[in-house]
PDB file of C-alpha atoms and ligand atoms in Angstrom:
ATOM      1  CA  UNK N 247       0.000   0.000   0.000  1.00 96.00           C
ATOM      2  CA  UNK N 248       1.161   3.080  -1.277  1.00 97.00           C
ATOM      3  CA  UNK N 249       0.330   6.533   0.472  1.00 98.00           C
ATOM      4  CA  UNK N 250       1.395   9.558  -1.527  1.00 98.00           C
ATOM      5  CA  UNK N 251       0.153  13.910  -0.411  1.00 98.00           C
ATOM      6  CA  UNK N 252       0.482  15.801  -3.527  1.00 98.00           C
ATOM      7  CA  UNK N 253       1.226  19.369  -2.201  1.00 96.00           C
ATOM      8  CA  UNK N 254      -2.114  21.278  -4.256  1.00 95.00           C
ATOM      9  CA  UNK N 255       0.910  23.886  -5.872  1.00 94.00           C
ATOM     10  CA  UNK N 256       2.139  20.849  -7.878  1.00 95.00           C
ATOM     11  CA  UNK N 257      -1.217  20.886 -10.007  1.00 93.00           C
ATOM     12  CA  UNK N 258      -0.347  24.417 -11.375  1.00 87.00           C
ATOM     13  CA  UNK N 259       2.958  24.515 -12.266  1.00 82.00           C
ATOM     14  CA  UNK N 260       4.016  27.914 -13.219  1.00 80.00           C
ATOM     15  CA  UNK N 261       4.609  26.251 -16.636  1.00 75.00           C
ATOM     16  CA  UNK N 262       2.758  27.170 -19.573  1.00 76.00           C
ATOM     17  CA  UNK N 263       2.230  22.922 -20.604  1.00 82.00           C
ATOM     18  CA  UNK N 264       0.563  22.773 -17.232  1.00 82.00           C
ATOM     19  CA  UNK N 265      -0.937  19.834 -17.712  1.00 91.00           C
ATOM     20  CA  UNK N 266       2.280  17.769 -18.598  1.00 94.00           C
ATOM     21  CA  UNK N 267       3.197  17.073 -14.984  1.00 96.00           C
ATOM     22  CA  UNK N 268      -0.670  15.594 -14.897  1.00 96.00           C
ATOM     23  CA  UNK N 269      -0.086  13.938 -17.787  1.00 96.00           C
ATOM     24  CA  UNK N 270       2.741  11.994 -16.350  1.00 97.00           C
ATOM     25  CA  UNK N 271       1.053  11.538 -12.699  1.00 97.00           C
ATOM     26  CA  UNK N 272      -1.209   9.632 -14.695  1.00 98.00           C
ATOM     27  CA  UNK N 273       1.323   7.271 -16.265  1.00 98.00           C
ATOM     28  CA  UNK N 274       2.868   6.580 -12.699  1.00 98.00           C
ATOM     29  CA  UNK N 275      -0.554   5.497 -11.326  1.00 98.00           C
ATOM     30  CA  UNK N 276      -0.973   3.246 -14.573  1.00 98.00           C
ATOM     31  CA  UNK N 277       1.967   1.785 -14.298  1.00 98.00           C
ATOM     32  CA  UNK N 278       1.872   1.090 -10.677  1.00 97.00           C
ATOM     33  CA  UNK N 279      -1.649  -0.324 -11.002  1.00 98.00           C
ATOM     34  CA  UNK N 280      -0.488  -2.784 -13.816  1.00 98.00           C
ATOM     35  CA  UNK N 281       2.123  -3.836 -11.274  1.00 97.00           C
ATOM     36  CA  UNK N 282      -0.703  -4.398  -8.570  1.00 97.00           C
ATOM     37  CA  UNK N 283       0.286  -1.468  -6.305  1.00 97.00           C
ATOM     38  CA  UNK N 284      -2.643  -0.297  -4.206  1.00 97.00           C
ATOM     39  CA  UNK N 285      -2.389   3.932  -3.838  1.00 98.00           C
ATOM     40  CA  UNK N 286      -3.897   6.819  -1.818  1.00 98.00           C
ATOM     41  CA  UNK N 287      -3.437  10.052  -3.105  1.00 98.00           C
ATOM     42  CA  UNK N 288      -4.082  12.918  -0.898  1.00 98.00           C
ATOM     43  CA  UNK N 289      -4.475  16.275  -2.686  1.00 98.00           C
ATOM     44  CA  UNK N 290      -3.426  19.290  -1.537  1.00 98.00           C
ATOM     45  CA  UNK N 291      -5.453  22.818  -1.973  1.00 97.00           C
ATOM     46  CA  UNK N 292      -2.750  24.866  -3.512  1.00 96.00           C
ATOM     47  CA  UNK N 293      -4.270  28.105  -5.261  1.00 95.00           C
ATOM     48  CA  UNK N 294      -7.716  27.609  -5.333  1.00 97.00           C
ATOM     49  CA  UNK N 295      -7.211  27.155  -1.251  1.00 97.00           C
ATOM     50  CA  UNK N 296      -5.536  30.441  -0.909  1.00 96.00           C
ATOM     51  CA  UNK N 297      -7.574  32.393  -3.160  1.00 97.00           C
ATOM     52  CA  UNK N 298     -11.159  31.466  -1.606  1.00 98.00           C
ATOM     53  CA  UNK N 299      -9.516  31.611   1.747  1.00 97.00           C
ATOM     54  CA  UNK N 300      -8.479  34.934   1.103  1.00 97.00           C
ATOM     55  CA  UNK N 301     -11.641  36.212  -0.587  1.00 98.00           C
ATOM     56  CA  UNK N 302     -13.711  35.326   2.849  1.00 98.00           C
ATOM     57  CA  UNK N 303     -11.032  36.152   5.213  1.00 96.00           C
ATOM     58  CA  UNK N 304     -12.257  39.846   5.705  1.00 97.00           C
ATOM     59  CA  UNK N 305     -15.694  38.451   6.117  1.00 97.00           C
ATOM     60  CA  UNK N 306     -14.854  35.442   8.308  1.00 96.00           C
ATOM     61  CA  UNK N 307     -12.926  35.423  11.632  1.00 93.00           C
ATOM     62  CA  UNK N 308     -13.223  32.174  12.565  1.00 95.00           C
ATOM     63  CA  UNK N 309     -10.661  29.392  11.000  1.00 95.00           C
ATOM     64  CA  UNK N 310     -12.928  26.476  11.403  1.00 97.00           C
ATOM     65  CA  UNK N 311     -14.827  27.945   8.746  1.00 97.00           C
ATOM     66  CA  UNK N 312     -12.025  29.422   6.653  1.00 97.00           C
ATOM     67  CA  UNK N 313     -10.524  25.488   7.063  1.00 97.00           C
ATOM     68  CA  UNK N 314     -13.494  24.276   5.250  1.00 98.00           C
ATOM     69  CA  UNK N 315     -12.954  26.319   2.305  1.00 98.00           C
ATOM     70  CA  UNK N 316      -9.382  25.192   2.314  1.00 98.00           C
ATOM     71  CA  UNK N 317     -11.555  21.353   2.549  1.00 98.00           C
ATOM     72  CA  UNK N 318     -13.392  22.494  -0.189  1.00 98.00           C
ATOM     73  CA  UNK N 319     -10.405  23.715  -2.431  1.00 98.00           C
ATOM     74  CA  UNK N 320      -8.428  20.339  -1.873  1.00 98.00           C
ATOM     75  CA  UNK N 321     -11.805  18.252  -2.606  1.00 98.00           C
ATOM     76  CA  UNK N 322     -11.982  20.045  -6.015  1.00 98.00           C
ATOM     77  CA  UNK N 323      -8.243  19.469  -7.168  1.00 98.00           C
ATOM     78  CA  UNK N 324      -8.526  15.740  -5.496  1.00 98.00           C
ATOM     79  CA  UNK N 325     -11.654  16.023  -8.156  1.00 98.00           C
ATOM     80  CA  UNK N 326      -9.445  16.489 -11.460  1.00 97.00           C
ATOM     81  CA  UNK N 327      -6.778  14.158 -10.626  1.00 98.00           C
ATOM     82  CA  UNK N 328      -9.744  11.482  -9.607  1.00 98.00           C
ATOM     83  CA  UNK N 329     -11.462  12.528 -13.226  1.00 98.00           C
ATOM     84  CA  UNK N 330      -8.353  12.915 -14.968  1.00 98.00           C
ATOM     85  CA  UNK N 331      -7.371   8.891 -14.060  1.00 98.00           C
ATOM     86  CA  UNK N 332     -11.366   7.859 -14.669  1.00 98.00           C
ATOM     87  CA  UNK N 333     -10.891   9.189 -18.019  1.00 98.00           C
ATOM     88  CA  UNK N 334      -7.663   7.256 -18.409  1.00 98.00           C
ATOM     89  CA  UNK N 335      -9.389   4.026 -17.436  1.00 98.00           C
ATOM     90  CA  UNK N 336      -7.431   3.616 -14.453  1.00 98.00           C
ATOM     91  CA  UNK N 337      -9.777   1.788 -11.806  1.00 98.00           C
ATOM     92  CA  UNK N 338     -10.222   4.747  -9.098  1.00 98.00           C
ATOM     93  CA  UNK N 339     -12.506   4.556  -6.148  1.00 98.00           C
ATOM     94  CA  UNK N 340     -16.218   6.387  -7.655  1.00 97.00           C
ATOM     95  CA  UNK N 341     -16.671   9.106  -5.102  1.00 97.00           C
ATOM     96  CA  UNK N 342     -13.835  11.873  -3.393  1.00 98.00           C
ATOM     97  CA  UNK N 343     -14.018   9.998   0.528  1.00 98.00           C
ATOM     98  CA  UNK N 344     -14.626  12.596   3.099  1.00 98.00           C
ATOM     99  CA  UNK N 345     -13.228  10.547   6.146  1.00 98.00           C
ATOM    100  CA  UNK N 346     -10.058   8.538   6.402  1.00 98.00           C
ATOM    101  CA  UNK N 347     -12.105   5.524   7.385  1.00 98.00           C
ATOM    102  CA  UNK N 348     -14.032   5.630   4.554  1.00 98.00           C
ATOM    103  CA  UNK N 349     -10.365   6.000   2.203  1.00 98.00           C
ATOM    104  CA  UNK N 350      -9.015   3.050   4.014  1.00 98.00           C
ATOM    105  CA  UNK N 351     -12.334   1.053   2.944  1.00 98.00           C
ATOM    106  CA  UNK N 352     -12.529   1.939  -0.236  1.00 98.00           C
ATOM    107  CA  UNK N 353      -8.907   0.968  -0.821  1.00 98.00           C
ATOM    108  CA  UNK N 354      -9.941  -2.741  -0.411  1.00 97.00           C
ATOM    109  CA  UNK N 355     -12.279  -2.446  -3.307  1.00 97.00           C
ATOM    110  CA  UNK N 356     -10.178  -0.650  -5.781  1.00 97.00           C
ATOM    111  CA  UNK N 357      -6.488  -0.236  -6.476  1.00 98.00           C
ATOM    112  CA  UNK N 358      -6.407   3.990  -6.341  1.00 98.00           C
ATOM    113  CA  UNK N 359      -8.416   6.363  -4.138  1.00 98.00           C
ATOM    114  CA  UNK N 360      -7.951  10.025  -4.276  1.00 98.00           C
ATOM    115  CA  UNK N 361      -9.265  12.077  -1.550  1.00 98.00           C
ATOM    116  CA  UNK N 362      -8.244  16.042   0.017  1.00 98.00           C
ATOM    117  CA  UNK N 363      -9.194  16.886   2.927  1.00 98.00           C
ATOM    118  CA  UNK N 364     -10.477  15.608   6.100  1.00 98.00           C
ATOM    119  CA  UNK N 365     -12.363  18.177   8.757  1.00 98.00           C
ATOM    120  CA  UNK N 366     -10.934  21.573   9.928  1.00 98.00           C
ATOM    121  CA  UNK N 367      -7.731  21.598  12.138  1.00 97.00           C
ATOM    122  CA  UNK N 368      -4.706  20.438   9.800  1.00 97.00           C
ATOM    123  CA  UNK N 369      -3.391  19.756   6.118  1.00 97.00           C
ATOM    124  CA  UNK N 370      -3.791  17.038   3.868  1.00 98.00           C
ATOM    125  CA  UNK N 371      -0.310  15.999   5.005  1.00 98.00           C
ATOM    126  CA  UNK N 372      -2.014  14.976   8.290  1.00 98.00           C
ATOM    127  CA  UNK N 373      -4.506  13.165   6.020  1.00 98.00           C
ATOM    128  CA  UNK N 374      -1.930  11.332   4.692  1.00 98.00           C
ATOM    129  CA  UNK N 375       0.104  10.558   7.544  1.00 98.00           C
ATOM    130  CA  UNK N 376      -3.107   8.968   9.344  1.00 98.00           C
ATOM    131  CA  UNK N 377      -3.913   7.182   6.079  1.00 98.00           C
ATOM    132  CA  UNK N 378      -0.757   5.785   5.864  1.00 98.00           C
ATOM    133  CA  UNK N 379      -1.476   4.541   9.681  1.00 98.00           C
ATOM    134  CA  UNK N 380      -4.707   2.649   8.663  1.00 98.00           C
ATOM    135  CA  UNK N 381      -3.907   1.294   5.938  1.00 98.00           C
ATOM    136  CA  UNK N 382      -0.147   0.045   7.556  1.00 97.00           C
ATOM    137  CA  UNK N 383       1.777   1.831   4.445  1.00 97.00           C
ATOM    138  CA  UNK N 384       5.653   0.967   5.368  1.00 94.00           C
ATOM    139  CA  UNK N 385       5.953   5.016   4.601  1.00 97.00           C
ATOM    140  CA  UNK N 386       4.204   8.233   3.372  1.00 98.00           C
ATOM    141  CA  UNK N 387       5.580  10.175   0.545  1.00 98.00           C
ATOM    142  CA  UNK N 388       4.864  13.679   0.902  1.00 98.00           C
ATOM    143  CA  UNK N 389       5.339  15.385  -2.369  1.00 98.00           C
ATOM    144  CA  UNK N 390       5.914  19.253  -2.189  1.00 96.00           C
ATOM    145  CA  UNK N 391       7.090  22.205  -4.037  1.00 92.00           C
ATOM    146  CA  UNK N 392      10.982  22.234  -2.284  1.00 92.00           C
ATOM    147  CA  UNK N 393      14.098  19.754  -2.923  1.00 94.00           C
ATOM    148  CA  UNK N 394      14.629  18.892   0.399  1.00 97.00           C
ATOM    149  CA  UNK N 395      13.594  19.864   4.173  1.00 97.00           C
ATOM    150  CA  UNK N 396      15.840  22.855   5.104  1.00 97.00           C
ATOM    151  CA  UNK N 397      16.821  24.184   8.564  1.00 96.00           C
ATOM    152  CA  UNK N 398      15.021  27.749   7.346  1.00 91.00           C
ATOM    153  CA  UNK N 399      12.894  28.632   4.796  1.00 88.00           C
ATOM    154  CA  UNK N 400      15.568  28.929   1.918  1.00 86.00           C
ATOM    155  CA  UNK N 401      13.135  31.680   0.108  1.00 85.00           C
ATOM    156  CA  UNK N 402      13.752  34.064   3.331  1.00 90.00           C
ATOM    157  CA  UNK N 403      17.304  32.749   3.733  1.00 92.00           C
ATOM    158  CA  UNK N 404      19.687  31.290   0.925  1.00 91.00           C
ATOM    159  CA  UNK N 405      22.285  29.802   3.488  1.00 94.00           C
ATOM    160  CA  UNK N 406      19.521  27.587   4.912  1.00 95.00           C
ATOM    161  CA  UNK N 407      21.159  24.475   5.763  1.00 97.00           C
ATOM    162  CA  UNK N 408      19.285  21.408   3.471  1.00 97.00           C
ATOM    163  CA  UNK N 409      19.363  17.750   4.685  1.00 98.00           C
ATOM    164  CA  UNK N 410      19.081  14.360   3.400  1.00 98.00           C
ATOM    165  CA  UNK N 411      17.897  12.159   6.602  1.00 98.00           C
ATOM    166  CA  UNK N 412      16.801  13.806   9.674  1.00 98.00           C
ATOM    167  CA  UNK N 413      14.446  11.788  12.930  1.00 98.00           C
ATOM    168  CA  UNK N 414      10.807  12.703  13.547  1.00 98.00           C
ATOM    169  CA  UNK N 415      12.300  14.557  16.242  1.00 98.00           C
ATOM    170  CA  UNK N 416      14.669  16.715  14.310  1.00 98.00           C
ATOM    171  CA  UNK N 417      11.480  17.248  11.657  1.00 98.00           C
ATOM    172  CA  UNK N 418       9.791  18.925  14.264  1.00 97.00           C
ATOM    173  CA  UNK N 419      12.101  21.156  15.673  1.00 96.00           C
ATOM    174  CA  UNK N 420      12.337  22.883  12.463  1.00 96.00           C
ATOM    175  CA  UNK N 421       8.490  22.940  11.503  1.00 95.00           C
ATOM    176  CA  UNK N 422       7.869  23.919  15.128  1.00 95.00           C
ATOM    177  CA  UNK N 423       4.795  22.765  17.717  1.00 95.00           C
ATOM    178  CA  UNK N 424       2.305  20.318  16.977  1.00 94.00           C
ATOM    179  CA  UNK N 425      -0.695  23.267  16.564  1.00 92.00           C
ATOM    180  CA  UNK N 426      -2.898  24.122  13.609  1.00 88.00           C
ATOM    181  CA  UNK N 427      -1.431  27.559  11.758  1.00 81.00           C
ATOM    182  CA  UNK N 428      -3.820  30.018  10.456  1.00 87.00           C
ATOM    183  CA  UNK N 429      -6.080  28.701   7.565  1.00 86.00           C
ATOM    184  CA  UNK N 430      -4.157  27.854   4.829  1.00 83.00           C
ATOM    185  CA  UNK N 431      -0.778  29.140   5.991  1.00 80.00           C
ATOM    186  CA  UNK N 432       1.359  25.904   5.428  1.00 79.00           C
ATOM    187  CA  UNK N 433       5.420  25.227   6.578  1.00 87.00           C
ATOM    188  CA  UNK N 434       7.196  22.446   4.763  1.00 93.00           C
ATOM    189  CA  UNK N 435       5.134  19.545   6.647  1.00 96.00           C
ATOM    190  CA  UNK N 436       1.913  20.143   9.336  1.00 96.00           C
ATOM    191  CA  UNK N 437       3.672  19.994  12.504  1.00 97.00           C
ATOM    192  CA  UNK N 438       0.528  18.381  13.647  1.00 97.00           C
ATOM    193  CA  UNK N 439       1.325  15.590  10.869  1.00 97.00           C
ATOM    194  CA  UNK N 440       4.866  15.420  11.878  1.00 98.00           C
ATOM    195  CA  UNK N 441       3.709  14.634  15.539  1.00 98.00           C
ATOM    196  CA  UNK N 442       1.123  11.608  14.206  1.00 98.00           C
ATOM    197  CA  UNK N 443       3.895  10.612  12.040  1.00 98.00           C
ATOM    198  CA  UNK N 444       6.507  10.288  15.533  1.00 98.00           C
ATOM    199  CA  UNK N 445       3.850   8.724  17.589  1.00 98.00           C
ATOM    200  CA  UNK N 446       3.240   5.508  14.714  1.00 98.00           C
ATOM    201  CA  UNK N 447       7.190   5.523  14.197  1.00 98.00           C
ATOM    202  CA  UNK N 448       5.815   5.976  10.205  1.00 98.00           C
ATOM    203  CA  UNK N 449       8.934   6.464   7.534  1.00 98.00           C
ATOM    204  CA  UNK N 450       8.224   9.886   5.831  1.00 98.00           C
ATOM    205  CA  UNK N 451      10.084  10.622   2.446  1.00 98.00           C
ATOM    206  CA  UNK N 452       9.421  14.582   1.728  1.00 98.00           C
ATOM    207  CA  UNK N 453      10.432  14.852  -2.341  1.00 98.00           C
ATOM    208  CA  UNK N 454      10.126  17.829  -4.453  1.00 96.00           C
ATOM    209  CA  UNK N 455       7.168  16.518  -6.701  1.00 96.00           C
ATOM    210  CA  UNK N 456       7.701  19.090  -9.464  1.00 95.00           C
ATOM    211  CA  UNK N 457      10.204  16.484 -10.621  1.00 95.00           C
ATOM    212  CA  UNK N 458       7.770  13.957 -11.366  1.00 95.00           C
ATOM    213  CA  UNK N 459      10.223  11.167 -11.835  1.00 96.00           C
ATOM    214  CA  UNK N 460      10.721  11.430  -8.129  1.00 97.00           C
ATOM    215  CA  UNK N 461       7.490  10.328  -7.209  1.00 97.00           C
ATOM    216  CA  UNK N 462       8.193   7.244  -9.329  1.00 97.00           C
ATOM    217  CA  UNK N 463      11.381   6.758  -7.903  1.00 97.00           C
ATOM    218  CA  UNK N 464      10.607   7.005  -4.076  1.00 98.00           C
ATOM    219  CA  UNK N 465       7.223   4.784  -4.586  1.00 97.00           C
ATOM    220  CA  UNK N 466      10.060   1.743  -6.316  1.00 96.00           C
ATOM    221  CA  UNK N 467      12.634   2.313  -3.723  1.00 93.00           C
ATOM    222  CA  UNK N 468      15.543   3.496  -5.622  1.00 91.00           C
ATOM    223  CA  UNK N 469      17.668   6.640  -6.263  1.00 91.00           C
ATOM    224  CA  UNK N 470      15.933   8.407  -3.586  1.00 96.00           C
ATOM    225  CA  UNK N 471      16.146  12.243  -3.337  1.00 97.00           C
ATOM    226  CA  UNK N 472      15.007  14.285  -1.019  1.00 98.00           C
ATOM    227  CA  UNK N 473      14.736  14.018   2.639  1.00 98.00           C
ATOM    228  CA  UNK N 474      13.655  10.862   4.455  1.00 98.00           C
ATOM    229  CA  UNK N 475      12.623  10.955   7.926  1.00 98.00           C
ATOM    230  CA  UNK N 476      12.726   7.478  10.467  1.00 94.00           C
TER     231      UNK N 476
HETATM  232  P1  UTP G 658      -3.482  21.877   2.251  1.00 92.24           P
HETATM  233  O1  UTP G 658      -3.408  20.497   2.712  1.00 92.24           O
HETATM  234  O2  UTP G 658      -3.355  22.179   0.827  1.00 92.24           O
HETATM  235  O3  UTP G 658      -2.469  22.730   3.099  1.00 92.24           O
HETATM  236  O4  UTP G 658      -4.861  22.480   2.762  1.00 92.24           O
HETATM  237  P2  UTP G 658      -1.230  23.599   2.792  1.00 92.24           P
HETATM  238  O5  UTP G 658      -0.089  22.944   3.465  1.00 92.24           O
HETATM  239  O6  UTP G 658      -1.650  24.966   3.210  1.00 92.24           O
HETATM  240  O7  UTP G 658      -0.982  23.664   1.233  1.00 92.24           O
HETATM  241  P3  UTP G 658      -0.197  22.820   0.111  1.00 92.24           P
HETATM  242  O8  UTP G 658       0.382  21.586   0.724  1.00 92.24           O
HETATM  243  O9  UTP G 658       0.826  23.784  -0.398  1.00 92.24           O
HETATM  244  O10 UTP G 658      -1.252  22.515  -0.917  1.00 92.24           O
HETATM  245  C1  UTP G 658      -5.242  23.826   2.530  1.00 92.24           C
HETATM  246  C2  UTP G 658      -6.002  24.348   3.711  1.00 92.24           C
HETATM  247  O11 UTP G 658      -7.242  23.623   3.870  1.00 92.24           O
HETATM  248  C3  UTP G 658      -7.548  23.400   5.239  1.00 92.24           C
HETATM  249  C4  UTP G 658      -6.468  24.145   6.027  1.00 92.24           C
HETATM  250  O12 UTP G 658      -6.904  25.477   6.227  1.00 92.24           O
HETATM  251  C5  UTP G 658      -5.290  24.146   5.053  1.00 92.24           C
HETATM  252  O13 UTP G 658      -4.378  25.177   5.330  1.00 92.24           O
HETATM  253  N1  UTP G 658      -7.635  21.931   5.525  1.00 92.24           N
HETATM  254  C6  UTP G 658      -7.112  21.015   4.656  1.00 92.24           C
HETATM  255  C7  UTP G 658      -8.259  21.474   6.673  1.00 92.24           C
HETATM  256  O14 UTP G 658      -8.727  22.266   7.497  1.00 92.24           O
HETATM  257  N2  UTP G 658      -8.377  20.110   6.904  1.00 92.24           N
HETATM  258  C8  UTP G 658      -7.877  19.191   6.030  1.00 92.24           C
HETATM  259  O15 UTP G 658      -8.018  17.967   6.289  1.00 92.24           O
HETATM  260  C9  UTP G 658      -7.217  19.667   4.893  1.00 92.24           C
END
């Protein structure tokens, strides 16, 4: 059983063939399936997150509520990767599962389910993490928009330190306390995964997903890059 969260920013590269990294998502799950791999993708919410949460956020204090449009964003990209893999026959669970109970069930019938979020309170890469749990995934790839986990943010500053293994401990201490941020403000990994992830003692590999090939790569096992965490 394969677990992958697929940060939402990867679905819009800032590429004008956006839909080539899609394109070869799609041949990953195909070929995986053929090979009689059983996957959960969690979606992230990416732009469509940020914009609606942004649009409200004068109107709405509260972020249980802003949270649910975040839901909502991550439900509609987990809809075009779930219609997207319909379309190329690829035998994906029928409905976008709301709970990660219900993922974990529907994963018996068919080989793929694609879901987003879960209920207010943390990312899809908490999803993920507790998918992973219930379903007894030997890891959970968390696919994102940066190389490698880095000591800082390397946007803010470029002598951030990067690293290639690091304990759930370690994880944590850089993406700080296990507490929900603001709606739709997101560090590298939810600390509130991170902290779900240390108590099951799951294997997280964080991979910059942009490179597509290294989603292939770190579901087979080989030439991993990026950071693992055990
Ligand atoms: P994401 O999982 O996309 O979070 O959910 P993120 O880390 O901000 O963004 P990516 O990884 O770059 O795509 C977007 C927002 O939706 C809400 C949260 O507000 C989150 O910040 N959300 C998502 C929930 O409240 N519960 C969930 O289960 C998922």
């Amino acid at each position: 059983m394969i677990v992958v969260a697929i940060g939402g920013s990867l679905l819009r590269p800032e590429v004008e063939e956006k839909h080539v990294w899609l394109d070869h998502l799609i041949t990953i799950v195909r070929e995986r399936v053929a090979a009689g791999d059983r996957l959960g993708l969690v979606i992230g919410g990416g732009a469509p997150a940020r914009e609606g949460i942004s649009l409200a956020k004068p109107l709405i204090d509260d972020d249980y509520h802003l949270d649910k449009i975040g839901i909502a964003a991550t439900r509609l990209n987990a809809t075009i990767i779930r219609e997207a893999l319909t379309e190329a026959s690829i035998s994906v669970s029928g409905i976008i599962p709301t709970s990660v109970n219900e993922a974990a069930q529907l994963l018996e019938e068919r080989p793929v389910v694609v879901m987003g979020g879960t209920e207010p309170g943390h990312t899809t890469d908490a999803v993920a993490i507790r998918l992973a749990i219930a379903v007894n995934a030997s890891k959970c790839i968390i696919a994102t928009n940066v190389e490698k986990v880095f000591s800082e943010d390397p946007r803010k500053n470029p002598n951030a330190k990067s690293f290639d293994i690091l304990t759930h401990e370690e994880l944590q201490q850089i993406v700080g306390p296990a507490e929900h941020k603001e709606a739709g403000k997101s560090s590298v990994v939810d600390p509130i995964a991170v902290l779900e992830a240390t108590k099951a003692n799951l294997e997280l590999n964080i991979i910059d997903g942009r490179k597509i090939e290294r989603i292939k790569h770190t579901i087979l096992g080989s030439d991993f890059e990026g950071t693992k965490i055990s």
